[in-house]
DNA sequence: TCAATACTTAGAATAATTCCAAATTATGAA
DNA sequence: TTCATAATTTGGAATTATTCTAAGTATTGA
């Protein structure tokens, strides 16, 4: 991450936090930059471990608090696949998730412009938002299996 | 549930369990009939409470075991929406879930014949199965809000 | 009939998350 | 600047959902 990226990151972060009624803190900046750095949908625990590298005294409770703040002000999404720990994703474009059953990796998959042409809801149901998870096997693992 | 339904239920259950390498037990029958009776996607805890009505000495551990066996032999599905307890669904047709944000109810929604026409996966990804959750507001709650 | 196996059960253990209350830090009005 | 107020961080306790364990029961089929 170069200086310009850092600047925009911080600027964006700062603005989003304040308009969301939060303060911008060193902890929140670090946690957010960790999310941006490696977009592999880490769990809170993984974010904690990564954040400690640059901020060794941060606590788990704070990581949960920061992630919560980031989600609330629209800078990150929570991703829940089956059981197990919630994962976090800083990609705020509309997208869905591909989960490789073989290596447990989660990939972002872009959605087409037209939202879900197929599904027709019964009368009276109003959909606010769709969540699509695709289970399967990723290219890497498909290659290995052969 | 009349006698004929009971008979078919048991027959189906029995066959599925045995072909799956499980024994048919009173506990498994009760748990399965609880799932069939009220298709509101109960949690293990809710299944436990309902099953106790006709089988007061059943334990929570057994409910977990039974649900697990039912899932393994293809008589029920696990449904995970956001955080919180896993829910169980005996509807084995391909369907997705509508979650009402207002009253927390989970509804089954049938999917069209053609599976997911919209999404195109990046090269090399092989999808095994899609999981779609729709968040929104159900007809009942929409009416109340007006 | 009896040994092997499957099943049920209570309770302990674990994992993920939330709650709590005290210490620290930031803010902004006087 | 100074001080009260509010927000944030923190360690640890509490909670929730689930899994594990080990002992007791029941079932099966040689
Ligand atoms: Mn994502
Ligand atoms: Mn269902
Ligand atoms: Zn993979
Ligand atoms: Zn509703």
mmCIF file of C-alpha atoms (C1' of nucleotides) and ligand atoms in Angstrom:
data_model
loop_
_atom_site.group_PDB
_atom_site.id
_atom_site.type_symbol
_atom_site.label_atom_id
_atom_site.label_comp_id
_atom_site.label_asym_id
_atom_site.label_seq_id
_atom_site.Cartn_x
_atom_site.Cartn_y
_atom_site.Cartn_z
ATOM 1 C CA UNK A 1 0.000 0.000 0.000
ATOM 2 C CA UNK A 2 1.656 3.246 -1.089
ATOM 3 C CA UNK A 3 1.112 6.698 0.377
ATOM 4 C CA UNK A 4 -1.639 7.716 -1.989
ATOM 5 C CA UNK A 5 -3.578 4.538 -1.327
ATOM 6 C CA UNK A 6 -3.077 5.009 2.388
ATOM 7 C CA UNK A 7 -4.354 8.557 2.097
ATOM 8 C CA UNK A 8 -7.503 7.604 0.202
ATOM 9 C CA UNK A 9 -8.089 4.679 2.489
ATOM 10 C CA UNK A 10 -7.847 6.862 5.556
ATOM 11 C CA UNK A 11 -9.915 9.616 3.991
ATOM 12 C CA UNK A 12 -12.677 7.277 3.003
ATOM 13 C CA UNK A 13 -12.546 5.499 6.328
ATOM 14 C CA UNK A 14 -12.560 8.717 8.280
ATOM 15 C CA UNK A 15 -15.535 10.120 6.436
ATOM 16 C CA UNK A 16 -17.552 6.938 6.628
ATOM 17 C CA UNK A 17 -16.905 6.524 10.310
ATOM 18 C CA UNK A 18 -17.830 10.080 11.211
ATOM 19 C CA UNK A 19 -20.967 10.154 9.112
ATOM 20 C CA UNK A 20 -21.881 6.890 10.808
ATOM 21 C CA UNK A 21 -21.494 8.499 14.219
ATOM 22 C CA UNK A 22 -18.177 6.836 15.027
ATOM 23 C CA UNK A 23 -14.779 8.249 15.790
ATOM 24 C CA UNK A 24 -11.785 7.434 13.699
ATOM 25 C CA UNK A 25 -9.268 5.624 15.884
ATOM 26 C CA UNK A 26 -5.890 3.984 15.276
ATOM 27 C CA UNK A 27 -7.396 0.596 16.028
ATOM 28 C CA UNK A 28 -10.156 1.031 13.481
ATOM 29 C CA UNK A 29 -7.672 2.189 10.858
ATOM 30 C CA UNK A 30 -5.443 -0.813 11.408
ATOM 31 C CA UNK A 31 -8.298 -3.290 11.352
ATOM 32 C CA UNK A 32 -9.664 -1.764 8.172
ATOM 33 C CA UNK A 33 -6.280 -1.806 6.445
ATOM 34 C CA UNK A 34 -5.907 -5.470 7.411
ATOM 35 C CA UNK A 35 -9.220 -6.187 5.725
ATOM 36 C CA UNK A 36 -8.129 -4.352 2.586
ATOM 37 C CA UNK A 37 -4.717 -5.972 2.414
ATOM 38 C CA UNK A 38 -5.704 -9.587 2.007
ATOM 39 C CA UNK A 39 -9.200 -10.112 0.712
ATOM 40 C CA UNK A 40 -9.609 -13.713 1.693
ATOM 41 C CA UNK A 41 -12.601 -13.232 3.989
ATOM 42 C CA UNK A 42 -10.810 -13.651 7.307
ATOM 43 C CA UNK A 43 -12.580 -14.450 10.547
ATOM 44 C CA UNK A 44 -12.410 -12.073 13.526
ATOM 45 C CA UNK A 45 -9.705 -14.284 14.953
ATOM 46 C CA UNK A 46 -7.648 -14.032 11.765
ATOM 47 C CA UNK A 47 -8.096 -10.273 11.671
ATOM 48 C CA UNK A 48 -6.922 -10.179 15.273
ATOM 49 C CA UNK A 49 -3.758 -12.127 14.470
ATOM 50 C CA UNK A 50 -2.964 -9.981 11.429
ATOM 51 C CA UNK A 51 -3.655 -6.714 13.187
ATOM 52 C CA UNK A 52 -1.341 -7.647 16.047
ATOM 53 C CA UNK A 53 1.565 -7.588 13.603
ATOM 54 C CA UNK A 54 1.397 -3.800 13.353
ATOM 55 C CA UNK A 55 -0.424 -3.144 16.622
ATOM 56 C CA UNK A 56 0.681 -5.784 19.116
ATOM 57 C CA UNK A 57 -1.399 -4.543 22.027
ATOM 58 C CA UNK A 58 -4.798 -4.603 20.371
ATOM 59 C CA UNK A 59 -7.309 -6.866 22.087
ATOM 60 C CA UNK A 60 -9.759 -9.353 20.661
ATOM 61 C CA UNK A 61 -12.666 -7.362 22.112
ATOM 62 C CA UNK A 62 -11.490 -4.311 20.209
ATOM 63 C CA UNK A 63 -11.211 -6.271 16.980
ATOM 64 C CA UNK A 64 -14.844 -7.313 17.398
ATOM 65 C CA UNK A 65 -15.781 -3.713 18.179
ATOM 66 C CA UNK A 66 -13.898 -2.355 15.173
ATOM 67 C CA UNK A 67 -15.316 -4.915 12.771
ATOM 68 C CA UNK A 68 -18.752 -4.105 14.103
ATOM 69 C CA UNK A 69 -18.209 -0.398 13.547
ATOM 70 C CA UNK A 70 -16.931 -0.994 10.014
ATOM 71 C CA UNK A 71 -19.976 -3.095 9.194
ATOM 72 C CA UNK A 72 -22.336 -0.518 10.682
ATOM 73 C CA UNK A 73 -20.888 2.327 8.656
ATOM 74 C CA UNK A 74 -20.904 0.383 5.411
ATOM 75 C CA UNK A 75 -17.214 -0.339 4.952
ATOM 76 C CA UNK A 76 -17.389 -4.093 5.402
ATOM 77 C CA UNK A 77 -19.821 -6.956 5.158
ATOM 78 C CA UNK A 78 -20.258 -10.014 7.304
ATOM 79 C CA UNK A 79 -20.274 -13.283 5.448
ATOM 80 C CA UNK A 80 -21.760 -16.376 7.043
ATOM 81 C CA UNK A 81 -21.228 -19.710 5.355
ATOM 82 C CA UNK A 82 -22.561 -22.793 7.084
ATOM 83 C CA UNK A 83 -21.547 -23.017 10.756
ATOM 84 C CA UNK A 84 -18.296 -21.621 12.061
ATOM 85 C CA UNK A 85 -16.941 -18.150 12.563
ATOM 86 C CA UNK A 86 -18.305 -15.167 10.688
ATOM 87 C CA UNK A 87 -16.014 -13.887 7.962
ATOM 88 C CA UNK A 88 -15.461 -10.282 6.928
ATOM 89 C CA UNK A 89 -15.294 -8.739 3.484
ATOM 90 C CA UNK A 90 -14.457 -5.136 2.552
ATOM 91 C CA UNK A 91 -15.839 -5.512 -0.974
ATOM 92 C CA UNK A 92 -19.017 -3.462 -0.892
ATOM 93 C CA UNK A 93 -20.060 -3.955 -4.505
ATOM 94 C CA UNK A 94 -22.916 -6.347 -4.996
ATOM 95 C CA UNK A 95 -21.372 -9.768 -5.191
ATOM 96 C CA UNK A 96 -21.843 -13.311 -4.020
ATOM 97 C CA UNK A 97 -19.516 -15.922 -2.599
ATOM 98 C CA UNK A 98 -17.988 -19.069 -3.963
ATOM 99 C CA UNK A 99 -16.919 -21.455 -1.271
ATOM 100 C CA UNK A 100 -14.424 -24.175 -2.230
ATOM 101 C CA UNK A 101 -15.390 -27.319 -0.340
ATOM 102 C CA UNK A 102 -11.909 -28.685 -0.855
ATOM 103 C CA UNK A 103 -9.659 -25.875 0.446
ATOM 104 C CA UNK A 104 -12.192 -23.774 2.403
ATOM 105 C CA UNK A 105 -11.305 -20.629 0.488
ATOM 106 C CA UNK A 106 -13.965 -18.007 -0.148
ATOM 107 C CA UNK A 107 -13.955 -16.134 -3.459
ATOM 108 C CA UNK A 108 -15.916 -13.085 -4.511
ATOM 109 C CA UNK A 109 -18.084 -13.596 -7.571
ATOM 110 C CA UNK A 110 -19.586 -10.620 -9.355
ATOM 111 C CA UNK A 111 -23.285 -10.615 -10.007
ATOM 112 C CA UNK A 112 -24.890 -9.581 -13.273
ATOM 113 C CA UNK A 113 -26.577 -6.205 -13.566
ATOM 114 C CA UNK A 114 -30.114 -7.564 -13.531
ATOM 115 C CA UNK A 115 -30.726 -8.897 -10.064
ATOM 116 C CA UNK A 116 -31.892 -12.525 -9.920
ATOM 117 C CA UNK A 117 -34.098 -12.855 -12.996
ATOM 118 C CA UNK A 118 -35.171 -16.391 -12.113
ATOM 119 C CA UNK A 119 -36.822 -16.355 -8.729
ATOM 120 C CA UNK A 120 -40.409 -15.195 -8.439
ATOM 121 C CA UNK A 121 -41.621 -14.615 -4.908
ATOM 122 C CA UNK A 122 -45.152 -15.526 -3.801
ATOM 123 C CA UNK A 123 -47.614 -12.653 -3.687
ATOM 124 C CA UNK A 124 -46.980 -10.085 -0.978
ATOM 125 C CA UNK A 125 -43.339 -10.853 -0.245
ATOM 126 C CA UNK A 126 -41.018 -7.882 -0.620
ATOM 127 C CA UNK A 127 -37.351 -8.748 -1.099
ATOM 128 C CA UNK A 128 -34.816 -6.293 0.269
ATOM 129 C CA UNK A 129 -31.677 -8.164 -0.541
ATOM 130 C CA UNK A 130 -30.382 -11.445 -1.886
ATOM 131 C CA UNK A 131 -27.557 -13.511 -0.507
ATOM 132 C CA UNK A 132 -26.098 -16.149 -2.788
ATOM 133 C CA UNK A 133 -23.512 -18.706 -1.752
ATOM 134 C CA UNK A 134 -22.120 -21.140 -4.277
ATOM 135 C CA UNK A 135 -20.470 -24.308 -3.050
ATOM 136 C CA UNK A 136 -18.109 -26.159 -5.313
ATOM 137 C CA UNK A 137 -14.500 -26.608 -6.217
ATOM 138 C CA UNK A 138 -12.011 -23.887 -7.142
ATOM 139 C CA UNK A 139 -9.637 -24.056 -10.157
ATOM 140 C CA UNK A 140 -6.583 -24.813 -7.990
ATOM 141 C CA UNK A 141 -8.222 -27.744 -6.256
ATOM 142 C CA UNK A 142 -9.764 -29.033 -9.478
ATOM 143 C CA UNK A 143 -6.273 -29.169 -10.976
ATOM 144 C CA UNK A 144 -4.812 -31.050 -7.992
ATOM 145 C CA UNK A 145 -7.583 -33.627 -7.989
ATOM 146 C CA UNK A 146 -6.913 -34.664 -11.573
ATOM 147 C CA UNK B 1 -51.395 -36.549 10.580
ATOM 148 C CA UNK B 2 -53.718 -39.485 9.818
ATOM 149 C CA UNK B 3 -52.825 -43.148 9.789
ATOM 150 C CA UNK B 4 -51.955 -43.327 6.123
ATOM 151 C CA UNK B 5 -49.656 -40.339 6.366
ATOM 152 C CA UNK B 6 -48.057 -41.799 9.464
ATOM 153 C CA UNK B 7 -47.527 -45.073 7.629
ATOM 154 C CA UNK B 8 -45.867 -43.442 4.618
ATOM 155 C CA UNK B 9 -43.804 -41.207 6.866
ATOM 156 C CA UNK B 10 -42.524 -44.174 8.829
ATOM 157 C CA UNK B 11 -41.983 -46.237 5.734
ATOM 158 C CA UNK B 12 -40.007 -43.552 4.011
ATOM 159 C CA UNK B 13 -38.077 -42.751 7.167
ATOM 160 C CA UNK B 14 -37.304 -46.378 7.845
ATOM 161 C CA UNK B 15 -36.025 -47.025 4.366
ATOM 162 C CA UNK B 16 -33.921 -43.897 4.200
ATOM 163 C CA UNK B 17 -32.362 -44.534 7.577
ATOM 164 C CA UNK B 18 -31.465 -48.138 6.836
ATOM 165 C CA UNK B 19 -30.041 -47.430 3.397
ATOM 166 C CA UNK B 20 -28.014 -44.695 5.078
ATOM 167 C CA UNK B 21 -26.602 -47.197 7.565
ATOM 168 C CA UNK B 22 -28.724 -46.034 10.476
ATOM 169 C CA UNK B 23 -31.256 -47.829 12.618
ATOM 170 C CA UNK B 24 -34.809 -46.678 12.874
ATOM 171 C CA UNK B 25 -35.475 -45.697 16.486
ATOM 172 C CA UNK B 26 -38.443 -44.190 18.343
ATOM 173 C CA UNK B 27 -36.419 -41.025 18.955
ATOM 174 C CA UNK B 28 -35.617 -40.573 15.280
ATOM 175 C CA UNK B 29 -39.241 -41.147 14.338
ATOM 176 C CA UNK B 30 -40.472 -38.561 16.812
ATOM 177 C CA UNK B 31 -37.906 -35.984 15.792
ATOM 178 C CA UNK B 32 -38.693 -36.501 12.126
ATOM 179 C CA UNK B 33 -42.439 -36.219 12.689
ATOM 180 C CA UNK B 34 -41.856 -32.990 14.611
ATOM 181 C CA UNK B 35 -39.995 -31.618 11.607
ATOM 182 C CA UNK B 36 -42.821 -32.610 9.280
ATOM 183 C CA UNK B 37 -45.590 -31.268 11.486
ATOM 184 C CA UNK B 38 -44.632 -27.610 11.547
ATOM 185 C CA UNK B 39 -42.439 -26.537 8.705
ATOM 186 C CA UNK B 40 -41.200 -23.312 10.185
ATOM 187 C CA UNK B 41 -37.508 -24.185 10.183
ATOM 188 C CA UNK B 42 -37.071 -24.794 13.896
ATOM 189 C CA UNK B 43 -33.719 -24.771 15.651
ATOM 190 C CA UNK B 44 -32.437 -27.871 17.465
ATOM 191 C CA UNK B 45 -33.643 -26.289 20.686
ATOM 192 C CA UNK B 46 -37.154 -25.825 19.274
ATOM 193 C CA UNK B 47 -37.200 -29.385 17.980
ATOM 194 C CA UNK B 48 -36.158 -30.523 21.449
ATOM 195 C CA UNK B 49 -39.043 -28.639 23.101
ATOM 196 C CA UNK B 50 -41.600 -29.930 20.603
ATOM 197 C CA UNK B 51 -40.373 -33.508 20.755
ATOM 198 C CA UNK B 52 -40.584 -33.520 24.540
ATOM 199 C CA UNK B 53 -44.362 -33.128 24.246
ATOM 200 C CA UNK B 54 -44.732 -36.680 22.973
ATOM 201 C CA UNK B 55 -41.474 -38.066 24.334
ATOM 202 C CA UNK B 56 -40.733 -36.279 27.596
ATOM 203 C CA UNK B 57 -37.502 -38.105 28.397
ATOM 204 C CA UNK B 58 -35.632 -37.393 25.190
ATOM 205 C CA UNK B 59 -32.389 -35.509 25.696
ATOM 206 C CA UNK B 60 -30.916 -32.571 23.858
ATOM 207 C CA UNK B 61 -27.913 -34.685 22.834
ATOM 208 C CA UNK B 62 -30.247 -37.182 21.214
ATOM 209 C CA UNK B 63 -32.076 -34.440 19.346
ATOM 210 C CA UNK B 64 -28.756 -33.293 17.922
ATOM 211 C CA UNK B 65 -27.889 -36.890 17.053
ATOM 212 C CA UNK B 66 -31.236 -37.528 15.400
ATOM 213 C CA UNK B 67 -31.156 -34.330 13.373
ATOM 214 C CA UNK B 68 -27.672 -35.218 12.284
ATOM 215 C CA UNK B 69 -28.779 -38.682 11.185
ATOM 216 C CA UNK B 70 -31.749 -37.236 9.289
ATOM 217 C CA UNK B 71 -29.493 -34.800 7.477
ATOM 218 C CA UNK B 72 -26.975 -37.517 6.661
ATOM 219 C CA UNK B 73 -29.566 -39.794 5.145
ATOM 220 C CA UNK B 74 -31.174 -37.061 3.088
ATOM 221 C CA UNK B 75 -34.400 -36.491 4.997
ATOM 222 C CA UNK B 76 -33.645 -32.988 6.217
ATOM 223 C CA UNK B 77 -31.499 -30.002 5.400
ATOM 224 C CA UNK B 78 -29.643 -27.614 7.630
ATOM 225 C CA UNK B 79 -30.367 -23.963 7.020
ATOM 226 C CA UNK B 80 -27.975 -21.303 8.249
ATOM 227 C CA UNK B 81 -29.068 -17.698 8.078
ATOM 228 C CA UNK B 82 -26.751 -15.067 9.513
ATOM 229 C CA UNK B 83 -25.502 -15.906 12.992
ATOM 230 C CA UNK B 84 -27.536 -17.880 15.486
ATOM 231 C CA UNK B 85 -28.656 -21.447 15.740
ATOM 232 C CA UNK B 86 -28.858 -23.714 12.712
ATOM 233 C CA UNK B 87 -32.413 -24.373 11.544
ATOM 234 C CA UNK B 88 -33.792 -27.609 10.105
ATOM 235 C CA UNK B 89 -36.006 -28.161 7.093
ATOM 236 C CA UNK B 90 -37.548 -31.442 5.902
ATOM 237 C CA UNK B 91 -38.340 -30.042 2.449
ATOM 238 C CA UNK B 92 -35.867 -31.799 0.197
ATOM 239 C CA UNK B 93 -36.973 -30.294 -3.083
ATOM 240 C CA UNK B 94 -34.669 -27.643 -4.465
ATOM 241 C CA UNK B 95 -35.756 -24.417 -2.858
ATOM 242 C CA UNK B 96 -34.392 -21.288 -1.288
ATOM 243 C CA UNK B 97 -35.280 -19.329 1.833
ATOM 244 C CA UNK B 98 -37.046 -16.076 2.448
ATOM 245 C CA UNK B 99 -36.209 -14.573 5.779
ATOM 246 C CA UNK B 100 -38.571 -11.924 7.146
ATOM 247 C CA UNK B 101 -36.453 -9.310 8.916
ATOM 248 C CA UNK B 102 -39.499 -8.153 10.830
ATOM 249 C CA UNK B 103 -40.845 -11.375 12.370
ATOM 250 C CA UNK B 104 -37.828 -13.692 11.929
ATOM 251 C CA UNK B 105 -39.892 -16.297 10.101
ATOM 252 C CA UNK B 106 -38.272 -18.423 7.417
ATOM 253 C CA UNK B 107 -40.314 -19.346 4.346
ATOM 254 C CA UNK B 108 -39.560 -21.847 1.614
ATOM 255 C CA UNK B 109 -39.450 -20.369 -1.865
ATOM 256 C CA UNK B 110 -39.476 -22.621 -4.907
ATOM 257 C CA UNK B 111 -36.793 -22.166 -7.483
ATOM 258 C CA UNK B 112 -37.393 -22.127 -11.215
ATOM 259 C CA UNK B 113 -36.470 -25.147 -13.323
ATOM 260 C CA UNK B 114 -33.392 -23.579 -14.877
ATOM 261 C CA UNK B 115 -30.883 -23.181 -12.093
ATOM 262 C CA UNK B 116 -29.488 -19.667 -11.646
ATOM 263 C CA UNK B 117 -29.465 -18.285 -15.178
ATOM 264 C CA UNK B 118 -27.719 -15.070 -14.183
ATOM 265 C CA UNK B 119 -24.441 -15.885 -12.523
ATOM 266 C CA UNK B 120 -21.430 -16.781 -14.615
ATOM 267 C CA UNK B 121 -18.493 -18.163 -12.685
ATOM 268 C CA UNK B 122 -14.888 -17.276 -13.538
ATOM 269 C CA UNK B 123 -13.024 -19.853 -15.607
ATOM 270 C CA UNK B 124 -12.238 -23.098 -13.819
ATOM 271 C CA UNK B 125 -14.753 -22.855 -10.991
ATOM 272 C CA UNK B 126 -17.114 -25.808 -10.762
ATOM 273 C CA UNK B 127 -20.338 -25.163 -8.855
ATOM 274 C CA UNK B 128 -21.853 -28.081 -6.992
ATOM 275 C CA UNK B 129 -24.730 -26.339 -5.373
ATOM 276 C CA UNK B 130 -26.291 -22.945 -4.847
ATOM 277 C CA UNK B 131 -27.673 -21.556 -1.642
ATOM 278 C CA UNK B 132 -29.939 -18.538 -1.946
ATOM 279 C CA UNK B 133 -31.285 -16.564 0.997
ATOM 280 C CA UNK B 134 -33.640 -13.667 0.419
ATOM 281 C CA UNK B 135 -34.040 -11.082 3.145
ATOM 282 C CA UNK B 136 -37.100 -8.907 3.183
ATOM 283 C CA UNK B 137 -40.554 -8.525 4.612
ATOM 284 C CA UNK B 138 -43.340 -11.094 4.577
ATOM 285 C CA UNK B 139 -46.971 -10.341 3.597
ATOM 286 C CA UNK B 140 -48.217 -10.435 7.206
ATOM 287 C CA UNK B 141 -45.650 -7.933 8.415
ATOM 288 C CA UNK B 142 -46.088 -5.728 5.355
ATOM 289 C CA UNK B 143 -49.796 -5.489 6.173
ATOM 290 C CA UNK B 144 -49.179 -4.571 9.815
ATOM 291 C CA UNK B 145 -46.673 -1.869 8.948
ATOM 292 C CA UNK B 146 -49.149 0.002 6.766
ATOM 293 C "C1'" DT C 1 -27.666 -66.953 24.043
ATOM 294 C "C1'" DC C 2 -24.235 -63.757 23.825
ATOM 295 C "C1'" DA C 3 -20.850 -60.782 21.929
ATOM 296 C "C1'" DA C 4 -20.546 -56.990 18.869
ATOM 297 C "C1'" DT C 5 -22.486 -52.903 17.547
ATOM 298 C "C1'" DA C 6 -25.531 -49.008 17.586
ATOM 299 C "C1'" DC C 7 -27.985 -45.751 20.245
ATOM 300 C "C1'" DT C 8 -29.223 -42.675 24.077
ATOM 301 C "C1'" DT C 9 -28.010 -39.882 27.670
ATOM 302 C "C1'" DA C 10 -26.033 -36.384 31.155
ATOM 303 C "C1'" DG C 11 -22.733 -33.628 31.639
ATOM 304 C "C1'" DA C 12 -18.113 -31.751 30.426
ATOM 305 C "C1'" DA C 13 -15.632 -29.307 26.942
ATOM 306 C "C1'" DT C 14 -15.165 -26.187 23.163
ATOM 307 C "C1'" DA C 15 -15.821 -22.300 19.948
ATOM 308 C "C1'" DA C 16 -17.535 -17.979 18.805
ATOM 309 C "C1'" DT C 17 -19.404 -14.124 20.408
ATOM 310 C "C1'" DT C 18 -21.316 -10.795 23.601
ATOM 311 C "C1'" DC C 19 -21.389 -8.452 27.896
ATOM 312 C "C1'" DC C 20 -19.372 -5.823 31.653
ATOM 313 C "C1'" DA C 21 -17.068 -2.572 34.310
ATOM 314 C "C1'" DA C 22 -12.832 -0.187 34.801
ATOM 315 C "C1'" DA C 23 -9.138 2.437 32.614
ATOM 316 C "C1'" DT C 24 -7.909 5.433 28.782
ATOM 317 C "C1'" DT C 25 -8.640 8.790 25.336
ATOM 318 C "C1'" DA C 26 -10.843 12.396 22.711
ATOM 319 C "C1'" DT C 27 -13.992 16.355 22.405
ATOM 320 C "C1'" DG C 28 -15.562 20.739 22.964
ATOM 321 C "C1'" DA C 29 -17.730 24.308 26.019
ATOM 322 C "C1'" DA C 30 -16.355 27.578 29.414
ATOM 323 C "C1'" DT D 1 -6.035 25.648 28.963
ATOM 324 C "C1'" DT D 2 -9.311 23.059 31.953
ATOM 325 C "C1'" DC D 3 -12.666 20.114 32.993
ATOM 326 C "C1'" DA D 4 -16.779 17.464 32.455
ATOM 327 C "C1'" DT D 5 -18.780 14.388 29.201
ATOM 328 C "C1'" DA D 6 -18.887 10.910 26.015
ATOM 329 C "C1'" DA D 7 -16.617 7.459 23.251
ATOM 330 C "C1'" DT D 8 -13.370 3.847 23.030
ATOM 331 C "C1'" DT D 9 -10.407 0.166 24.519
ATOM 332 C "C1'" DT D 10 -9.495 -3.600 27.279
ATOM 333 C "C1'" DG D 11 -9.335 -8.145 30.049
ATOM 334 C "C1'" DG D 12 -12.051 -11.189 31.688
ATOM 335 C "C1'" DA D 13 -16.590 -13.161 32.781
ATOM 336 C "C1'" DA D 14 -20.829 -14.793 30.783
ATOM 337 C "C1'" DT D 15 -23.559 -16.703 27.172
ATOM 338 C "C1'" DT D 16 -24.909 -19.513 23.214
ATOM 339 C "C1'" DA D 17 -24.719 -23.194 20.187
ATOM 340 C "C1'" DT D 18 -22.593 -27.208 19.419
ATOM 341 C "C1'" DT D 19 -19.577 -31.208 19.965
ATOM 342 C "C1'" DC D 20 -17.340 -34.600 22.732
ATOM 343 C "C1'" DT D 21 -17.051 -38.287 26.180
ATOM 344 C "C1'" DA D 22 -17.925 -42.118 28.678
ATOM 345 C "C1'" DA D 23 -21.310 -44.933 30.751
ATOM 346 C "C1'" DG D 24 -25.569 -47.297 30.414
ATOM 347 C "C1'" DT D 25 -29.294 -49.543 27.182
ATOM 348 C "C1'" DA D 26 -31.058 -51.648 23.399
ATOM 349 C "C1'" DT D 27 -30.698 -54.243 19.128
ATOM 350 C "C1'" DT D 28 -28.772 -57.460 15.945
ATOM 351 C "C1'" DG D 29 -27.461 -61.574 14.060
ATOM 352 C "C1'" DA D 30 -24.021 -65.474 14.513
HETATM 353 MN MN1 LIG E 1 -16.907 -11.039 -0.402
HETATM 354 MN MN1 LIG E 2 -36.601 -24.796 3.748
HETATM 355 ZN ZN1 LIG E 3 -10.033 -24.878 -3.464
HETATM 356 ZN ZN1 LIG E 4 -42.798 -11.243 8.832
#
